[in-house]
Amino acid sequence: MHSRPDPSTSGPDTASPSLYESTPPVHWWRTWWRSLSPTRQDRLAALAPMAAVALFLTAILVAFWYLRAEEVDREQEALRRDVEYAQQRLRLRLLERQEQVMRLARDAANADIGPTEFGNRAEVLITQYPELQELSWATPAGKILATHAAPTVASEQLRQVGEALDSGETANAFRTVKLQLQPVYLQPHREAGEQLAPMLQLQVPLNSSGEFGGVVLAEFSVDSLLRYGIPTEVLARYALSLRDDNGKLLAGTPLQAPAHPANWMGLRPRANQYEVAVGPVGSSLMLHAQAYRASLGMVGSALFWLVGTLSVMTAWLLLATWRHTRKRMRTQEALVAETNFRRAMENSVLTGMRALDLQGRITYVNAAFCQMTGWSEQELVGQMPPYPYWPDTDYDTLRAKLHDELSGKTIHGGFQVRVRRKNSTHFDARLYVSPLIDAHGQHTGWMSSMTDITEPNRIRDQLAASHERFTVVLEALDASVSVAPLGSTELLFANKLYRQWFGSEAEGHLRLVEQAGVPSAHSRNHSTMDDEDGLMGLPTEELTSSSTGNAEIYVTELGKWLEVRSRYLSWVDGRLAQMVIATDITPRRLAEEQNARQAERAQSVSRLITMGEMASSVAHELNQPLTAISNYSSGMLTRLANGSLTEDQMKFALEKTAHQAQRAGQIIQRIRSFVKRSEPNRMLADVNDMVEEAVELANIELRRRNVRLSHHIAARLPQVMADRILIEQVLVNLMKNGAESVDLSNRSSGNRSVELQVRPNVQDGKQGVEFAVLDSGKGLPPEVLERLFEAFFTTKTEGMGMGLNLCRSIVESHHGRMQAQNLYNGSEVTGCRFSFWLPLAHPKDSETSPPQANHPNPRTPV
């Protein structure tokens, strides 16, 4: 067996065809064309492009007309299907109301209810179902025994007790029910120009032991039936209306027929409408639907120009093709060069190619196959199995695969084999086999392509080892990791700690998601409709973000605090999944609670220290009313001993004594409320009340130090969400510090002042209230300002350095800010300004906040 001859060295008559070469067949039309004269050839050549363009336009128009007709048919079918679905929904709603009316009639026939109970139950039904407008109980004689109507029924349509059903269509239906003892629907015909809302009637007989006992007349609003009985998606897609058997409109708004130009080639849209009778009413109530549709005039015009443009381009291409046909002979002369090019391209590919005949003999190999195996083309072509590149240990396996290959049992995905090189080394390869068909359609052998997969196998092994290492790392994590698809109870992955805590089921994953408040499609109620998506309603901003945030929850079964983090990811099979990572933060939470308790104790101790420092001032403040009480008492005793005490004088002295006692009690009550230890309690607090309480407390110390205290509060300040006692503590500390600074600066009596200013302020776009304490002291040095709010930093000889640090902690715990700065008059420091800002209460805080306790605001005379 020899390899293929090189076409570059063989003539056109002697070269044998290769796998890529074939002899073109002789066409009869070429002989006919050559028999024509040159003039006829030119004329036909000139007409050919125009004929091709005409055929092209005809094909485009026919195709457009066909597609347009198919589109209309599809729209009509969709309209019919949706209207039938809407009719079924309307029918079911009527049947439900009919069943309820029949139950009411059965109870009335059995004397289980009387007219009063009938009216109560009719009121419940009419209130619950908006389409039901009026329910009436008629005796066998046709007189109304009891009735109840909705408030929306016109007075002309109301039925009165004692009214007789003796005329019109209602009376005819009454007689029909009396004869047949079956429920009857009636849609009364409307007179021309009638303005009353159309009503659908249902008469249900009262059948007592086979005897006619009257009827229950139910009247439905046709407009409400259309509004509440039809699915909203159908109402949004079509213009729906209810009509009687004469085609008169009862409810709904039909579409007006648009004005269109003359229909050309069926481009003008036809009215897509459909009508069906509403069961169980029958043909007297028809559901009519018409699809919304835009005009296609512009579309048709655009299509015309598009077709025209394509036709011009096609004509130009056909003319260019006609000119290029003259170059065919020169193209045939380049056939040998093209064959050589294809052969070079074939030899440049990295995939090995091998051809076998039907007996398994190698008939062809490309350069890549020889390079992969190390054997030359001469050494391989003509070989029968076993082939030189077969490993000695795999003869039996490879011979069986070759037998399957020659028998036509090919595997579409290929199969993996080991190949031996000429130097006795081996590599892994994948073989793909396909039948080899010649130009006459005969099966002449098999073509195999071979790809070296040694490197992909090595990478796959490395990936498997990497996956194993990654799994070991996840199993050793001190956090629970679980992955579950949205809308399913399947658990895709769970590490060791998760299995220890929650087992191998997805219940723990779902419980963590639910407690942490993370959106999950599994927790949503699934609808029974087939066209609703189970993941509908999920927040897309969370699905596209890398994480949904952290949440701290307490799991009672474990007795642990867990920090839960969640993120959405695409699983290996393409499903949207949710990964939940839960970390045990119980030690951290215990430490935070301990820190909170310590901070609370520090705040309480700070208030006690403040009152301890103000003890002498408080004693002086209490001494005044106590001295006054003693003086009044002594005076009354003296006058009483002398017999000169009148009733008016005693009344005056007792009123003064009571007033001074009340003053002393208010001072003690205010101090007791300030220093009393209580749990943090944030609520809506009035700014004026807090400021007044703090000013009353601080003014005791400021009067002792001969410092004037003034305060200015802006009018109509809104409430803030704050702990009243803590904010009062901050204000008292700031005013007390201001008084001490003024006292140490040795200012004159006219310059010894502390001022409290309260006004609204906006910071970072947020509304809030600013509290500022200004003193006329000597200010603060720059090195002190830098460390002013540090813990245990103080400029006082007997201070601990915790007051301002606690003040700032209290303000920041209320989401506020605190700062200090010197006041200047030119280059001279004239005082210091301490201020802090609190945000206003959020509307949600106003809804959930408990009512504020009543705090006394006594006015103590000075």
Short mmCIF file of N, CA and C in Angstrom, two decimals, residues 6-85:
data_model
loop_
_atom_site.label_atom_id
_atom_site.label_comp_id
_atom_site.label_asym_id
_atom_site.label_seq_id
_atom_site.Cartn_x
_atom_site.Cartn_y
_atom_site.Cartn_z
N ASP A 6 1.45 13.26 -4.75
CA ASP A 6 1.41 14.71 -4.56
C ASP A 6 0.79 15.34 -5.79
N PRO A 7 -0.33 16.09 -5.66
CA PRO A 7 -0.95 16.69 -6.83
C PRO A 7 -0.06 17.71 -7.49
N SER A 8 0.87 18.27 -6.76
CA SER A 8 1.73 19.29 -7.37
C SER A 8 2.67 18.71 -8.40
N THR A 9 2.93 17.40 -8.38
CA THR A 9 3.85 16.77 -9.32
C THR A 9 3.12 15.92 -10.34
N SER A 10 1.79 15.90 -10.34
CA SER A 10 1.01 15.08 -11.26
C SER A 10 0.18 15.98 -12.15
N GLY A 11 0.00 15.58 -13.37
CA GLY A 11 -0.80 16.34 -14.31
C GLY A 11 -2.27 16.17 -14.02
N PRO A 12 -3.08 17.00 -14.65
CA PRO A 12 -4.51 16.93 -14.39
C PRO A 12 -5.14 15.67 -14.92
N ASP A 13 -4.51 15.03 -15.89
CA ASP A 13 -5.11 13.81 -16.44
C ASP A 13 -4.62 12.57 -15.75
N THR A 14 -3.48 12.63 -15.08
CA THR A 14 -2.90 11.44 -14.47
C THR A 14 -3.03 11.40 -12.97
N ALA A 15 -3.36 12.54 -12.34
CA ALA A 15 -3.42 12.58 -10.86
C ALA A 15 -4.62 11.79 -10.37
N SER A 16 -4.38 10.90 -9.40
CA SER A 16 -5.46 10.11 -8.81
C SER A 16 -6.15 10.94 -7.72
N PRO A 17 -7.46 10.81 -7.57
CA PRO A 17 -8.18 11.62 -6.56
C PRO A 17 -7.79 11.21 -5.16
N SER A 18 -7.65 12.23 -4.28
CA SER A 18 -7.34 12.00 -2.86
C SER A 18 -8.62 12.12 -2.05
N LEU A 19 -8.43 12.17 -0.71
CA LEU A 19 -9.59 12.28 0.17
C LEU A 19 -10.33 13.59 -0.03
N TYR A 20 -9.66 14.64 -0.55
CA TYR A 20 -10.25 15.97 -0.67
C TYR A 20 -10.56 16.33 -2.10
N GLU A 21 -10.31 15.45 -3.08
CA GLU A 21 -10.47 15.78 -4.49
C GLU A 21 -11.58 14.94 -5.09
N SER A 22 -12.32 15.55 -6.04
CA SER A 22 -13.36 14.83 -6.76
C SER A 22 -13.54 15.48 -8.12
N THR A 23 -13.97 14.73 -9.12
CA THR A 23 -14.15 15.22 -10.48
C THR A 23 -15.53 15.83 -10.61
N PRO A 24 -15.63 17.15 -10.97
CA PRO A 24 -16.95 17.77 -11.06
C PRO A 24 -17.77 17.13 -12.18
N PRO A 25 -19.09 16.94 -11.94
CA PRO A 25 -19.92 16.35 -12.99
C PRO A 25 -20.14 17.32 -14.14
N VAL A 26 -20.46 16.78 -15.31
CA VAL A 26 -20.72 17.59 -16.51
C VAL A 26 -22.19 17.98 -16.51
N HIS A 27 -22.48 19.28 -16.58
CA HIS A 27 -23.84 19.79 -16.54
C HIS A 27 -24.35 20.00 -17.96
N TRP A 28 -25.61 19.66 -18.19
CA TRP A 28 -26.17 19.80 -19.53
C TRP A 28 -26.33 21.26 -19.93
N TRP A 29 -26.56 22.09 -18.90
CA TRP A 29 -26.80 23.49 -19.25
C TRP A 29 -25.54 24.18 -19.75
N ARG A 30 -24.37 23.67 -19.37
CA ARG A 30 -23.13 24.26 -19.88
C ARG A 30 -23.01 24.02 -21.38
N THR A 31 -23.40 22.83 -21.84
CA THR A 31 -23.37 22.54 -23.29
C THR A 31 -24.36 23.42 -24.05
N TRP A 32 -25.57 23.58 -23.42
CA TRP A 32 -26.56 24.43 -24.06
C TRP A 32 -26.10 25.87 -24.13
N TRP A 33 -25.46 26.35 -23.08
CA TRP A 33 -24.99 27.74 -23.05
C TRP A 33 -23.93 27.99 -24.11
N ARG A 34 -23.05 27.02 -24.27
CA ARG A 34 -21.99 27.19 -25.27
C ARG A 34 -22.52 27.13 -26.70
N SER A 35 -23.73 26.49 -26.85
CA SER A 35 -24.29 26.42 -28.21
C SER A 35 -24.95 27.71 -28.63
N LEU A 36 -25.20 28.66 -27.70
CA LEU A 36 -25.83 29.92 -28.04
C LEU A 36 -24.81 30.88 -28.63
N SER A 37 -25.37 31.80 -29.42
CA SER A 37 -24.50 32.83 -30.02
C SER A 37 -24.10 33.83 -28.94
N PRO A 38 -22.99 34.55 -29.15
CA PRO A 38 -22.57 35.54 -28.15
C PRO A 38 -23.63 36.61 -27.88
N THR A 39 -24.41 37.02 -28.92
CA THR A 39 -25.44 38.05 -28.71
C THR A 39 -26.52 37.56 -27.75
N ARG A 40 -26.99 36.31 -28.01
CA ARG A 40 -28.00 35.76 -27.12
C ARG A 40 -27.46 35.59 -25.70
N GLN A 41 -26.18 35.18 -25.60
CA GLN A 41 -25.59 35.05 -24.27
C GLN A 41 -25.58 36.38 -23.51
N ASP A 42 -25.26 37.47 -24.24
CA ASP A 42 -25.24 38.79 -23.59
C ASP A 42 -26.63 39.21 -23.15
N ARG A 43 -27.66 38.96 -24.03
CA ARG A 43 -29.02 39.35 -23.68
C ARG A 43 -29.52 38.57 -22.46
N LEU A 44 -29.28 37.25 -22.47
CA LEU A 44 -29.71 36.45 -21.33
C LEU A 44 -28.96 36.84 -20.05
N ALA A 45 -27.68 37.15 -20.24
CA ALA A 45 -26.91 37.57 -19.07
C ALA A 45 -27.41 38.89 -18.49
N ALA A 46 -27.92 39.80 -19.36
CA ALA A 46 -28.45 41.07 -18.88
C ALA A 46 -29.80 40.88 -18.18
N LEU A 47 -30.60 39.90 -18.69
CA LEU A 47 -31.92 39.68 -18.10
C LEU A 47 -31.85 38.83 -16.82
N ALA A 48 -30.81 38.05 -16.66
CA ALA A 48 -30.74 37.15 -15.51
C ALA A 48 -30.77 37.88 -14.17
N PRO A 49 -30.01 38.98 -13.95
CA PRO A 49 -30.09 39.65 -12.65
C PRO A 49 -31.48 40.20 -12.35
N MET A 50 -32.18 40.78 -13.39
CA MET A 50 -33.50 41.32 -13.15
C MET A 50 -34.50 40.22 -12.80
N ALA A 51 -34.37 39.09 -13.50
CA ALA A 51 -35.26 37.98 -13.19
C ALA A 51 -35.01 37.47 -11.77
N ALA A 52 -33.74 37.44 -11.38
CA ALA A 52 -33.42 37.00 -10.02
C ALA A 52 -34.00 37.95 -8.98
N VAL A 53 -33.92 39.29 -9.26
CA VAL A 53 -34.48 40.26 -8.33
C VAL A 53 -35.99 40.11 -8.23
N ALA A 54 -36.67 39.89 -9.37
CA ALA A 54 -38.12 39.72 -9.36
C ALA A 54 -38.51 38.49 -8.55
N LEU A 55 -37.79 37.41 -8.77
CA LEU A 55 -38.07 36.20 -7.98
C LEU A 55 -37.83 36.44 -6.49
N PHE A 56 -36.78 37.20 -6.20
CA PHE A 56 -36.46 37.48 -4.79
C PHE A 56 -37.57 38.29 -4.13
N LEU A 57 -38.07 39.35 -4.85
CA LEU A 57 -39.14 40.16 -4.29
C LEU A 57 -40.41 39.34 -4.09
N THR A 58 -40.71 38.50 -5.07
CA THR A 58 -41.90 37.67 -4.95
C THR A 58 -41.79 36.74 -3.74
N ALA A 59 -40.63 36.13 -3.58
CA ALA A 59 -40.44 35.24 -2.45
C ALA A 59 -40.56 35.98 -1.12
N ILE A 60 -40.02 37.21 -1.05
CA ILE A 60 -40.09 37.99 0.19
C ILE A 60 -41.54 38.34 0.52
N LEU A 61 -42.30 38.80 -0.50
CA LEU A 61 -43.69 39.18 -0.26
C LEU A 61 -44.53 37.99 0.15
N VAL A 62 -44.32 36.86 -0.52
CA VAL A 62 -45.08 35.66 -0.17
C VAL A 62 -44.73 35.22 1.25
N ALA A 63 -43.45 35.27 1.57
CA ALA A 63 -43.04 34.86 2.91
C ALA A 63 -43.62 35.79 3.97
N PHE A 64 -43.62 37.11 3.69
CA PHE A 64 -44.19 38.06 4.65
C PHE A 64 -45.68 37.82 4.84
N TRP A 65 -46.40 37.59 3.70
CA TRP A 65 -47.84 37.33 3.81
C TRP A 65 -48.10 36.05 4.61
N TYR A 66 -47.27 35.04 4.38
CA TYR A 66 -47.47 33.77 5.09
C TYR A 66 -47.19 33.94 6.60
N LEU A 67 -46.10 34.65 6.92
CA LEU A 67 -45.78 34.86 8.32
C LEU A 67 -46.85 35.72 9.01
N ARG A 68 -47.37 36.72 8.26
CA ARG A 68 -48.42 37.56 8.81
C ARG A 68 -49.67 36.73 9.10
N ALA A 69 -50.03 35.85 8.19
CA ALA A 69 -51.20 35.01 8.40
C ALA A 69 -51.01 34.08 9.60
N GLU A 70 -49.79 33.52 9.71
CA GLU A 70 -49.52 32.66 10.86
C GLU A 70 -49.59 33.45 12.17
N GLU A 71 -49.09 34.69 12.16
CA GLU A 71 -49.13 35.49 13.37
C GLU A 71 -50.57 35.78 13.78
N VAL A 72 -51.42 36.11 12.79
CA VAL A 72 -52.84 36.37 13.09
C VAL A 72 -53.50 35.14 13.67
N ASP A 73 -53.18 33.96 13.08
CA ASP A 73 -53.78 32.72 13.60
C ASP A 73 -53.33 32.46 15.04
N ARG A 74 -52.05 32.68 15.31
CA ARG A 74 -51.57 32.48 16.68
C ARG A 74 -52.24 33.43 17.67
N GLU A 75 -52.38 34.71 17.26
CA GLU A 75 -53.04 35.66 18.14
C GLU A 75 -54.50 35.28 18.38
N GLN A 76 -55.18 34.81 17.31
CA GLN A 76 -56.57 34.41 17.46
C GLN A 76 -56.69 33.21 18.41
N GLU A 77 -55.75 32.26 18.26
CA GLU A 77 -55.78 31.09 19.13
C GLU A 77 -55.50 31.48 20.58
N ALA A 78 -54.53 32.39 20.79
CA ALA A 78 -54.25 32.85 22.15
C ALA A 78 -55.45 33.58 22.74
N LEU A 79 -56.11 34.41 21.92
CA LEU A 79 -57.30 35.12 22.39
C LEU A 79 -58.40 34.14 22.78
N ARG A 80 -58.62 33.13 21.92
CA ARG A 80 -59.68 32.15 22.22
C ARG A 80 -59.37 31.40 23.50
N ARG A 81 -58.08 31.01 23.68
CA ARG A 81 -57.71 30.26 24.87
C ARG A 81 -57.88 31.11 26.14
N ASP A 82 -57.44 32.38 26.08
CA ASP A 82 -57.54 33.24 27.25
C ASP A 82 -59.00 33.56 27.57
N VAL A 83 -59.84 33.76 26.52
CA VAL A 83 -61.25 34.07 26.78
C VAL A 83 -61.95 32.86 27.36
N GLU A 84 -61.63 31.65 26.86
CA GLU A 84 -62.21 30.44 27.43
C GLU A 84 -61.82 30.29 28.90
N TYR A 85 -60.56 30.61 29.19
CA TYR A 85 -60.09 30.54 30.58
C TYR A 85 -60.83 31.55 31.46
#
